[in-house]
CSV table of C-alpha atoms in Angstrom, one decimal:
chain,number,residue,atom,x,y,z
I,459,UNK,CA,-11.3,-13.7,-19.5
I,460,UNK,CA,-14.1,-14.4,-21.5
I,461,UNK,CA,-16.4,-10.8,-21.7
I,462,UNK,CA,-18.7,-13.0,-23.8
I,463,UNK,CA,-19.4,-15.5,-20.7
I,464,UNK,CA,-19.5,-12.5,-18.6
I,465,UNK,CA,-22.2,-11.0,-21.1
I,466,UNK,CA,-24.2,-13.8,-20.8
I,467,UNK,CA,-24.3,-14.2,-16.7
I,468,UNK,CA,-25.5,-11.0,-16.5
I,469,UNK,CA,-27.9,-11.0,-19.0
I,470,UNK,CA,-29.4,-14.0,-17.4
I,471,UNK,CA,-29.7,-11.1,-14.1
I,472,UNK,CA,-26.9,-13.5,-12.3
I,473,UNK,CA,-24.9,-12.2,-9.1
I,474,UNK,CA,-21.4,-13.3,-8.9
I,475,UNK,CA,-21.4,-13.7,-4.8
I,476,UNK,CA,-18.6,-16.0,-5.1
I,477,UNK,CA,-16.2,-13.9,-7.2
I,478,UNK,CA,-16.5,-16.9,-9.6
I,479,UNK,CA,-17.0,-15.4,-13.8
I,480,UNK,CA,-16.9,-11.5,-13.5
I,481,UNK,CA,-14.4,-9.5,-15.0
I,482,UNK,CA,-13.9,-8.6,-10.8
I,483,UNK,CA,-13.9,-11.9,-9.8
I,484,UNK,CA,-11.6,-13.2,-12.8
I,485,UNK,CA,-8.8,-10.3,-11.7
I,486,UNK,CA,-9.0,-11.0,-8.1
I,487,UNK,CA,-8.9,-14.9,-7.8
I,488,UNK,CA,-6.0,-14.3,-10.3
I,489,UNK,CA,-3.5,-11.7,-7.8
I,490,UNK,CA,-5.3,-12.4,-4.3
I,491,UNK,CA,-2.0,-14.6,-3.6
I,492,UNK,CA,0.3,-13.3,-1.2
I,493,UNK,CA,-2.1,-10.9,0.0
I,494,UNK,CA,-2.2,-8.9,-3.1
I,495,UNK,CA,1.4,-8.3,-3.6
I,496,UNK,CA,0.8,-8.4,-7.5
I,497,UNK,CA,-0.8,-4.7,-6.9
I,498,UNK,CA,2.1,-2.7,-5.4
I,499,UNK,CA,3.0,-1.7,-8.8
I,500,UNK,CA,5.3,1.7,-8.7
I,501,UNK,CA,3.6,3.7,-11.6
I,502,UNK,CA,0.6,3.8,-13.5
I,503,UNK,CA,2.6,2.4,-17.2
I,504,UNK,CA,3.4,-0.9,-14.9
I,505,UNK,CA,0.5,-3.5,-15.0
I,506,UNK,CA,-0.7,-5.2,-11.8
I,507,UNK,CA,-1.3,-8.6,-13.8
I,508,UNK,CA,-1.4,-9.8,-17.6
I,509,UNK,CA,-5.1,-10.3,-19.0
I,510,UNK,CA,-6.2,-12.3,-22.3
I,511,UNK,CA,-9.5,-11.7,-23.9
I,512,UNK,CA,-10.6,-15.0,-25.0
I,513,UNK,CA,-11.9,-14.5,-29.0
I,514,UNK,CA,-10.4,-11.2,-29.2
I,515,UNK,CA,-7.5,-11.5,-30.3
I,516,UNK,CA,-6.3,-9.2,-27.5
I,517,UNK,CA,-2.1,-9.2,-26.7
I,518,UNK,CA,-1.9,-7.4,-23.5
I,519,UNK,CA,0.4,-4.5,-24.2
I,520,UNK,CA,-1.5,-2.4,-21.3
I,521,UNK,CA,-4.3,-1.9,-23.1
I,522,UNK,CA,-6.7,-5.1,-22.0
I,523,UNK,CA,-5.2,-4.6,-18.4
I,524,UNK,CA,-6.7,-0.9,-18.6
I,525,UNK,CA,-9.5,-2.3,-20.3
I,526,UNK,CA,-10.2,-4.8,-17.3
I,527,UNK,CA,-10.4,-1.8,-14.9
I,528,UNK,CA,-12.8,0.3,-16.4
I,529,UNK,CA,-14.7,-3.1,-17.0
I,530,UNK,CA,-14.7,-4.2,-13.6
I,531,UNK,CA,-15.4,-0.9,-12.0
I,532,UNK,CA,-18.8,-0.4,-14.7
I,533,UNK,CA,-19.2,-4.2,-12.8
I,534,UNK,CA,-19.1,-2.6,-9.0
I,535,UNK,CA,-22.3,0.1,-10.5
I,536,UNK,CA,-24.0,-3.1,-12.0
I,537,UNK,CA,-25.9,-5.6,-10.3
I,538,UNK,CA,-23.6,-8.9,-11.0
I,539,UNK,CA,-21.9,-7.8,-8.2
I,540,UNK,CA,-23.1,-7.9,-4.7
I,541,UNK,CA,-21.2,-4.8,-3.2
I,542,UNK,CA,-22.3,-1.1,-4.1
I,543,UNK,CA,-25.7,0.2,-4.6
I,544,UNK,CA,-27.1,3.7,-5.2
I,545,UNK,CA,-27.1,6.5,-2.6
I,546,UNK,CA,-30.9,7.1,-1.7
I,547,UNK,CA,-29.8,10.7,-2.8
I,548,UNK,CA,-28.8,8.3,-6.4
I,549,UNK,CA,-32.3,6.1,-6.4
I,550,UNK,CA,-34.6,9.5,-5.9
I,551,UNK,CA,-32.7,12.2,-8.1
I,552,UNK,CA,-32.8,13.9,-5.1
I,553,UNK,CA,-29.9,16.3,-3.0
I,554,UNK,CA,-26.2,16.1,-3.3
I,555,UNK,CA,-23.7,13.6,-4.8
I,556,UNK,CA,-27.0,12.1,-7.4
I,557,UNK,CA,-24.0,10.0,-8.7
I,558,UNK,CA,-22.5,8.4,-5.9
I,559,UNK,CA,-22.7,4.5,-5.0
I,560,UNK,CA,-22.1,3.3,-1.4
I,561,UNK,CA,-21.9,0.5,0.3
I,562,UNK,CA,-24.4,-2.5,0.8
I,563,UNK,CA,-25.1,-2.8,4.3
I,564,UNK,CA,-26.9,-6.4,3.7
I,565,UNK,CA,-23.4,-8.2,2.0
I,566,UNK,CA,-22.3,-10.2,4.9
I,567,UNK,CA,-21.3,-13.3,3.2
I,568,UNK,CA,-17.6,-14.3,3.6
I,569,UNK,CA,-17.3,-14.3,-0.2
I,570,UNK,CA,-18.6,-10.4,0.5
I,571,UNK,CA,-15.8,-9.4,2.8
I,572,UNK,CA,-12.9,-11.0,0.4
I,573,UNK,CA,-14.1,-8.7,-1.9
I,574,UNK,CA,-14.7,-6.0,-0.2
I,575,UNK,CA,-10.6,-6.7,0.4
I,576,UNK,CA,-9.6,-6.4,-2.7
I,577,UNK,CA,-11.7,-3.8,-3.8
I,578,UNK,CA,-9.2,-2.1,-0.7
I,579,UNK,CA,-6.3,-3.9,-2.2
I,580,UNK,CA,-7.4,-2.3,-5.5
I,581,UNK,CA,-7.7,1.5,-3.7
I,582,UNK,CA,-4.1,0.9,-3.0
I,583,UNK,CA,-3.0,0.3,-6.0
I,584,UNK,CA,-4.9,3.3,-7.6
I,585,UNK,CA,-3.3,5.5,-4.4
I,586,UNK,CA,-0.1,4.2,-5.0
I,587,UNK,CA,0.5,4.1,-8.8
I,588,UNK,CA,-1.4,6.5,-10.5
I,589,UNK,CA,-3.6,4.0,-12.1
I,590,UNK,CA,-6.8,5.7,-11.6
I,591,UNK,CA,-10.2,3.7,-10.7
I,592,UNK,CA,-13.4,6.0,-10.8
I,593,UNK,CA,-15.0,4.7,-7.7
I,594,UNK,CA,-18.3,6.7,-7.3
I,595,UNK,CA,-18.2,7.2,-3.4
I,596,UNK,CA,-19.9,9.9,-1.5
I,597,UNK,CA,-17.8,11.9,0.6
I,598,UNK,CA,-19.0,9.8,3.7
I,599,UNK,CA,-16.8,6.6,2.5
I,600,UNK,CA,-13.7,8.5,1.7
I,601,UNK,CA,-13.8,10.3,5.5
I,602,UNK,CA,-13.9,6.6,6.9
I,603,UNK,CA,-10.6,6.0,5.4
I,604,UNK,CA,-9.4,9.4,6.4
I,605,UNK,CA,-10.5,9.0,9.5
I,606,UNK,CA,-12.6,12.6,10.0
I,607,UNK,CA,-15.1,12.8,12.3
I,608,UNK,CA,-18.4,12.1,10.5
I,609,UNK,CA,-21.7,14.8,10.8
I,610,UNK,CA,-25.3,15.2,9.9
I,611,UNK,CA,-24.1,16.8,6.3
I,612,UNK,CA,-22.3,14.0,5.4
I,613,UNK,CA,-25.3,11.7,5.7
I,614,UNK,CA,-27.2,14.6,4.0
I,615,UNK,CA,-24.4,13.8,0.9
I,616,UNK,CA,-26.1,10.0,0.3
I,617,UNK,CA,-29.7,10.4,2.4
I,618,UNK,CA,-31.0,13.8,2.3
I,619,UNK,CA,-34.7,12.4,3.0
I,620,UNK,CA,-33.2,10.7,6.2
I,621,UNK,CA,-31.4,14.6,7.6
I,622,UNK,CA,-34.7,16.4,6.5
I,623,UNK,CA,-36.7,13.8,8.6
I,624,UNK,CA,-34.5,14.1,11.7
I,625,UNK,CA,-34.6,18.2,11.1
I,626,UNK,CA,-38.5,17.7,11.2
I,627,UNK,CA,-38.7,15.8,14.2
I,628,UNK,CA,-36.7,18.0,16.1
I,629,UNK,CA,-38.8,21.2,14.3
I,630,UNK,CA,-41.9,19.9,15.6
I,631,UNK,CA,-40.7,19.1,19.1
I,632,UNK,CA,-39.6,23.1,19.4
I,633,UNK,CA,-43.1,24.3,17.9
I,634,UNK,CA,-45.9,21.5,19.7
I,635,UNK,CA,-46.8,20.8,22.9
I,636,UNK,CA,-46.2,17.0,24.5
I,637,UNK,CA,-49.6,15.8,24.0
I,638,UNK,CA,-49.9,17.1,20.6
I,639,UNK,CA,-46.4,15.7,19.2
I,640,UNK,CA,-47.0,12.6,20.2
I,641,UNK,CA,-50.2,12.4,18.8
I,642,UNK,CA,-49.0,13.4,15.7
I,643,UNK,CA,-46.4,10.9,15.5
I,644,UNK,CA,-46.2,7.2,15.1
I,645,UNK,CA,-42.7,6.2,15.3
I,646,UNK,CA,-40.6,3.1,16.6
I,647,UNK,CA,-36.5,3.3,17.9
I,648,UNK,CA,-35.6,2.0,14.2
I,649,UNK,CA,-34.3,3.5,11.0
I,650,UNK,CA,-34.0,2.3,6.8
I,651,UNK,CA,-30.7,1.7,6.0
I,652,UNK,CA,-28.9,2.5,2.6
I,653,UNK,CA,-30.6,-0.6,1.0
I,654,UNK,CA,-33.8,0.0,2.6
I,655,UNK,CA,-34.0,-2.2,5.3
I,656,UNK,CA,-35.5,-1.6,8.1
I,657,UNK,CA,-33.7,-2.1,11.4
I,658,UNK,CA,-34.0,-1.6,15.7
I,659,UNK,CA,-31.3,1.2,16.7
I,660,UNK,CA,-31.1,0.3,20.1
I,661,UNK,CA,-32.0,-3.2,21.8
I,662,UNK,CA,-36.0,-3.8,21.3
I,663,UNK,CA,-36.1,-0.6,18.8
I,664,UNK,CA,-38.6,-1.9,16.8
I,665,UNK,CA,-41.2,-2.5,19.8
I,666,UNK,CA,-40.2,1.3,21.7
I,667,UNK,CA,-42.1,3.9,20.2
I,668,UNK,CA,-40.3,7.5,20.3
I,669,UNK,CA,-42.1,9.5,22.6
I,670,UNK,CA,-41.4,13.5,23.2
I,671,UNK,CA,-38.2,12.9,26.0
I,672,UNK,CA,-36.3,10.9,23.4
I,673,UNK,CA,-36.4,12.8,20.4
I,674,UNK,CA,-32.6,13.4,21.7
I,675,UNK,CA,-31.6,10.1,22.6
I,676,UNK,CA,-33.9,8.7,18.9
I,677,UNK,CA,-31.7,11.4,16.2
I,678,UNK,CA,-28.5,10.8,18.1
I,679,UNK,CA,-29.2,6.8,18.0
I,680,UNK,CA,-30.4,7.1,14.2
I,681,UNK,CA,-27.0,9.1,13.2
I,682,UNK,CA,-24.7,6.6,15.0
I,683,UNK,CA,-26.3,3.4,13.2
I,684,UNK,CA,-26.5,5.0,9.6
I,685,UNK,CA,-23.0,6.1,10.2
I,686,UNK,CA,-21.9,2.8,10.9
I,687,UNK,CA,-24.1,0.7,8.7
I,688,UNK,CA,-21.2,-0.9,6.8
I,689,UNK,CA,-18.5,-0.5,9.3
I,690,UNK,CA,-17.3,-3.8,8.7
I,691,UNK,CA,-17.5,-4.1,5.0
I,692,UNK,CA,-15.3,-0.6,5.4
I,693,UNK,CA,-12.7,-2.8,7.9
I,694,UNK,CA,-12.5,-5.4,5.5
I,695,UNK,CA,-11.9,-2.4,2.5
I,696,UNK,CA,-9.1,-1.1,4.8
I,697,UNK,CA,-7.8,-4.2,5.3
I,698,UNK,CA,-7.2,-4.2,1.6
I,699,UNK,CA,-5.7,-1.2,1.0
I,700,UNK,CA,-3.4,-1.7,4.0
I,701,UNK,CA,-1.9,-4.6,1.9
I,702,UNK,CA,-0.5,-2.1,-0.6
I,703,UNK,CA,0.3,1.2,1.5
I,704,UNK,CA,-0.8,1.9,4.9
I,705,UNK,CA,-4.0,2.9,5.8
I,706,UNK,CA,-2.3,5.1,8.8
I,707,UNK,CA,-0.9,7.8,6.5
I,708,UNK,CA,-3.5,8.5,5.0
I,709,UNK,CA,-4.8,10.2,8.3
I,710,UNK,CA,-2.1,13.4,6.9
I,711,UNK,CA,-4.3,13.4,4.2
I,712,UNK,CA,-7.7,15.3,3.6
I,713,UNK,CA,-10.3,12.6,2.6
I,714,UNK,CA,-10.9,14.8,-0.7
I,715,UNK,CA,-6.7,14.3,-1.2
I,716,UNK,CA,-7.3,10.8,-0.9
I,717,UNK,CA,-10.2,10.8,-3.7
I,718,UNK,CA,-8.3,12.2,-5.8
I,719,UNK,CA,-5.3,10.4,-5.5
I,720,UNK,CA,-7.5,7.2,-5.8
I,721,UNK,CA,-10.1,8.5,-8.8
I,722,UNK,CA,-7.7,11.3,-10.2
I,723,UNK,CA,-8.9,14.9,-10.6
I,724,UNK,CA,-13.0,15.8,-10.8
I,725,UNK,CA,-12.1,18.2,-14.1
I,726,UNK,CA,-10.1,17.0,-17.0
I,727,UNK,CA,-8.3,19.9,-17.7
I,728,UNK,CA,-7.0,20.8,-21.6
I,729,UNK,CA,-3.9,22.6,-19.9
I,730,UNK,CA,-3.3,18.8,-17.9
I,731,UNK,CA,-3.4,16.8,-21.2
I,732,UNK,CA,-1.1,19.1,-23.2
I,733,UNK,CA,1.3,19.0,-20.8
I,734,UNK,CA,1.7,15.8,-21.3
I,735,UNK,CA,1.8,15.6,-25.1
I,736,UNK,CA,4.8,14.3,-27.2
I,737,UNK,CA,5.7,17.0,-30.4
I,738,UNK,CA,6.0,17.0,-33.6
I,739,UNK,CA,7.2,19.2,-36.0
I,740,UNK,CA,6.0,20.3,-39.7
I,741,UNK,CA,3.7,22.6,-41.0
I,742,UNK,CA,0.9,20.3,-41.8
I,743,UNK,CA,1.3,18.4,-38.0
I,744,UNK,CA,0.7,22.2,-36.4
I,745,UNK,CA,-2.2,23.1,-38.5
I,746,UNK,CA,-4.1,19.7,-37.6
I,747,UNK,CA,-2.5,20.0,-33.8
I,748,UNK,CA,-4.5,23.2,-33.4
I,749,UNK,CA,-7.1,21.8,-35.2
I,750,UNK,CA,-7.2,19.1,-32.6
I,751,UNK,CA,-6.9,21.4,-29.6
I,752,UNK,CA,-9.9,23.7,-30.9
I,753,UNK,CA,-12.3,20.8,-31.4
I,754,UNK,CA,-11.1,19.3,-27.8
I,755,UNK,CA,-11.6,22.5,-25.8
I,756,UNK,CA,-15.0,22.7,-27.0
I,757,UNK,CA,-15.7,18.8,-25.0
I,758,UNK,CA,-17.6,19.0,-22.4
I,759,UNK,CA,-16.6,16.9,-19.1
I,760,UNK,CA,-18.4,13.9,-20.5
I,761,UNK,CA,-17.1,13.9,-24.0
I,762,UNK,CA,-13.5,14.7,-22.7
I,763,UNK,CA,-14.1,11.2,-20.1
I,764,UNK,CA,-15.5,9.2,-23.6
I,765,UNK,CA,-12.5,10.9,-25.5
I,766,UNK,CA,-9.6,9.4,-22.8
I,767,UNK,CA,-11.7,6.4,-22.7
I,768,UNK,CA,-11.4,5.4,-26.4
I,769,UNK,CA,-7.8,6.9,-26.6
I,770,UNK,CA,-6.4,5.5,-23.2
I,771,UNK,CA,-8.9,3.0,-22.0
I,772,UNK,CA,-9.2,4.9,-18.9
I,773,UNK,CA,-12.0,7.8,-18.4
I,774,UNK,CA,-10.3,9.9,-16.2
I,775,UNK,CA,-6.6,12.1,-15.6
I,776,UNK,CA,-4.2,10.4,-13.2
I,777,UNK,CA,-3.5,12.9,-10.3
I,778,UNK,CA,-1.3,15.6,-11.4
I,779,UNK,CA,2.0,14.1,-9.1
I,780,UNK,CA,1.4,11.0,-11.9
I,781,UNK,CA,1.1,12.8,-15.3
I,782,UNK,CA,4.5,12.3,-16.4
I,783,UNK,CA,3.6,8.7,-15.9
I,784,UNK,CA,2.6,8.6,-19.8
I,785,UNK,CA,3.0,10.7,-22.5
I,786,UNK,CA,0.1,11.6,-24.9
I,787,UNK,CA,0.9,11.7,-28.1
I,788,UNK,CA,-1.0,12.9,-31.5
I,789,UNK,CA,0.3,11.5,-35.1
I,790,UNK,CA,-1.2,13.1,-38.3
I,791,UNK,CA,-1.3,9.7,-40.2
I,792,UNK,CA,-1.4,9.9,-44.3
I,793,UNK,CA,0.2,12.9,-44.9
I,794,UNK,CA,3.0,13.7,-47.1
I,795,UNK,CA,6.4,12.8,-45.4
I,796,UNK,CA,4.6,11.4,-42.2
């Protein structure tokens, strides 16, 4: 892999819709054969496949094969790739889950669904093994693969402008009289999706306007497209994921289990990394081992994800079921009789 090339495509603003030079692309032409077999690694010190940094002088010990995940996954937020955008909640600084990514309703291409595959395939792997990928999803994508029945307040988690405008309609049906509702309105049987478009929620939407009788019928029609606005790029996600552990479990599973499992734990705890760490002994090693504990607990949540990042190549905790997985381990270098 050549993070140069990859540099220069997206500084040109290029879109890799053929997952043909991106760091994602790269990985997944590399272990798409036998349907992703390559990823059913057992823990997260195994490597799913073997990555060279072309004029880095990289030997891939683990460290450019964590490296390629965190560099793929900052590709998923980008725009070289064709598959997540920002929540409307994201794009207005607006309501809950301001960080999220979902979902891009318009990537239909065939390229579009292999990759939506092995961004499943790659789920699977991070369920599976421990190996954590911070996937930015609002809590309406994770119920999909959990299976939960979806509700207004998970649409308020990506689209709060969307709930407060079905809430309004509905408000000013209870407080107006026919004639003066539906003079005050102006609306059409359609709704803007996550990406914005614009689209008919039942057959001739955008040529039915919504009259007092179907305020009803319009929310209920509105809430049943917008949840199922990427139902297929979801399939094709599942499908994925299915080829590493199966997506039927994971119905015994809260969809909040399932984040975890997949992006590790929300809080990086100090008590979760020194349970992990390898000792050493010596009067000089437990003066700077405090040392190092002091400066750490006073990290905030950011600083502590940078921290991991620079020491592990990965910004988050594995779920707490993996942190044996890898020790942690802090050397005093340079001092007497080290």
């Amino acid at each position: 892999l050549s993070r140069h090339l990859v540099q220069h495509h997206r500084d040109k603003g290029r879109v890799d819709h053929d997952h043909k030079w991106s760091t994602f692309g790269v990985v997944m032409n590399t272990v798409q054969k036998d349907n992703y077999q390559a990823l059913r690694i057992k823990n997260s010190n195994s490597k799913a496949w073997n990555i060279k940094m072309l004029g880095e002088g990289s030997a891939d010990a683990g460290g450019p094969f964590r490296d390629s995940i965190s560099n793929l996954t900052e590709e998923l937020y980008s725009k070289c790739l064709p598959l997540l955008i920002p929540t409307q909640n994201n794009k207005n600084s607006h309501g809950w889950h301001r960080d999220c990514y979902t979902i891009d309703p318009s990537s239909t291409r065939e390229s579009h669904f292999e990759m939506y595959k092995f961004l499943g395939a790659l789920m699977g792997m991070a369920f599976r093994s421990g190996t954590v990928i911070d996937l930015k999803f609002p809590p309406i994508i994770w119920k999909q693969l959990s299976g939960d029945t979806l509700t207004m307040d998970d649409l308020k988690g990506t689209d709060i402008y969307a709930v407060q405008a079905i809430q309004s309609l509905k408000e000013n049906k209870s407080k107006f009289p026919k004639e003066e509702f539906e003079m005050g309105i102006d609306l059409t049987f359609t709704t803007q999706l996550s990406n914005g478009d614009t689209v008919p929620i039942c057959e001739g939407g955008e040529d039915r306007p919504v009259c007092y009788e179907d305020v009803e019928e319009y929310c209920d029609l509105v809430l049943q497209t917008r949840f199922g606005e990427c139902r297929r790029q979801i399939n094709k996600i599942k499908e994925g994921f299915e080829a590493i552990f199966p997506v039927g479990l994971l119905g015994l599973l809260s969809w909040k289990e399932i984040e975890t499992r997949v992006r590790g734990p929300d809080e990086i705890r100090t008590e979760d990394l020194r349970s992990i760490v390898s000792q050493s002994s010596g009067s000089n090693y437990d003066e700077f081992n405090d040392r190092f504990w002091r400066v750490f607990e006073g990290f905030n949540q950011e600083e502590r994800s940078l921290f991991l990042k620079f020491v592990w190549g990965r910004s988050r905790l594995p779920p707490k079921n993996r942190l044996r997985d890898r020790n942690f381990q802090i050397t005093l270098i340079g001092s007497k009789g080290s």
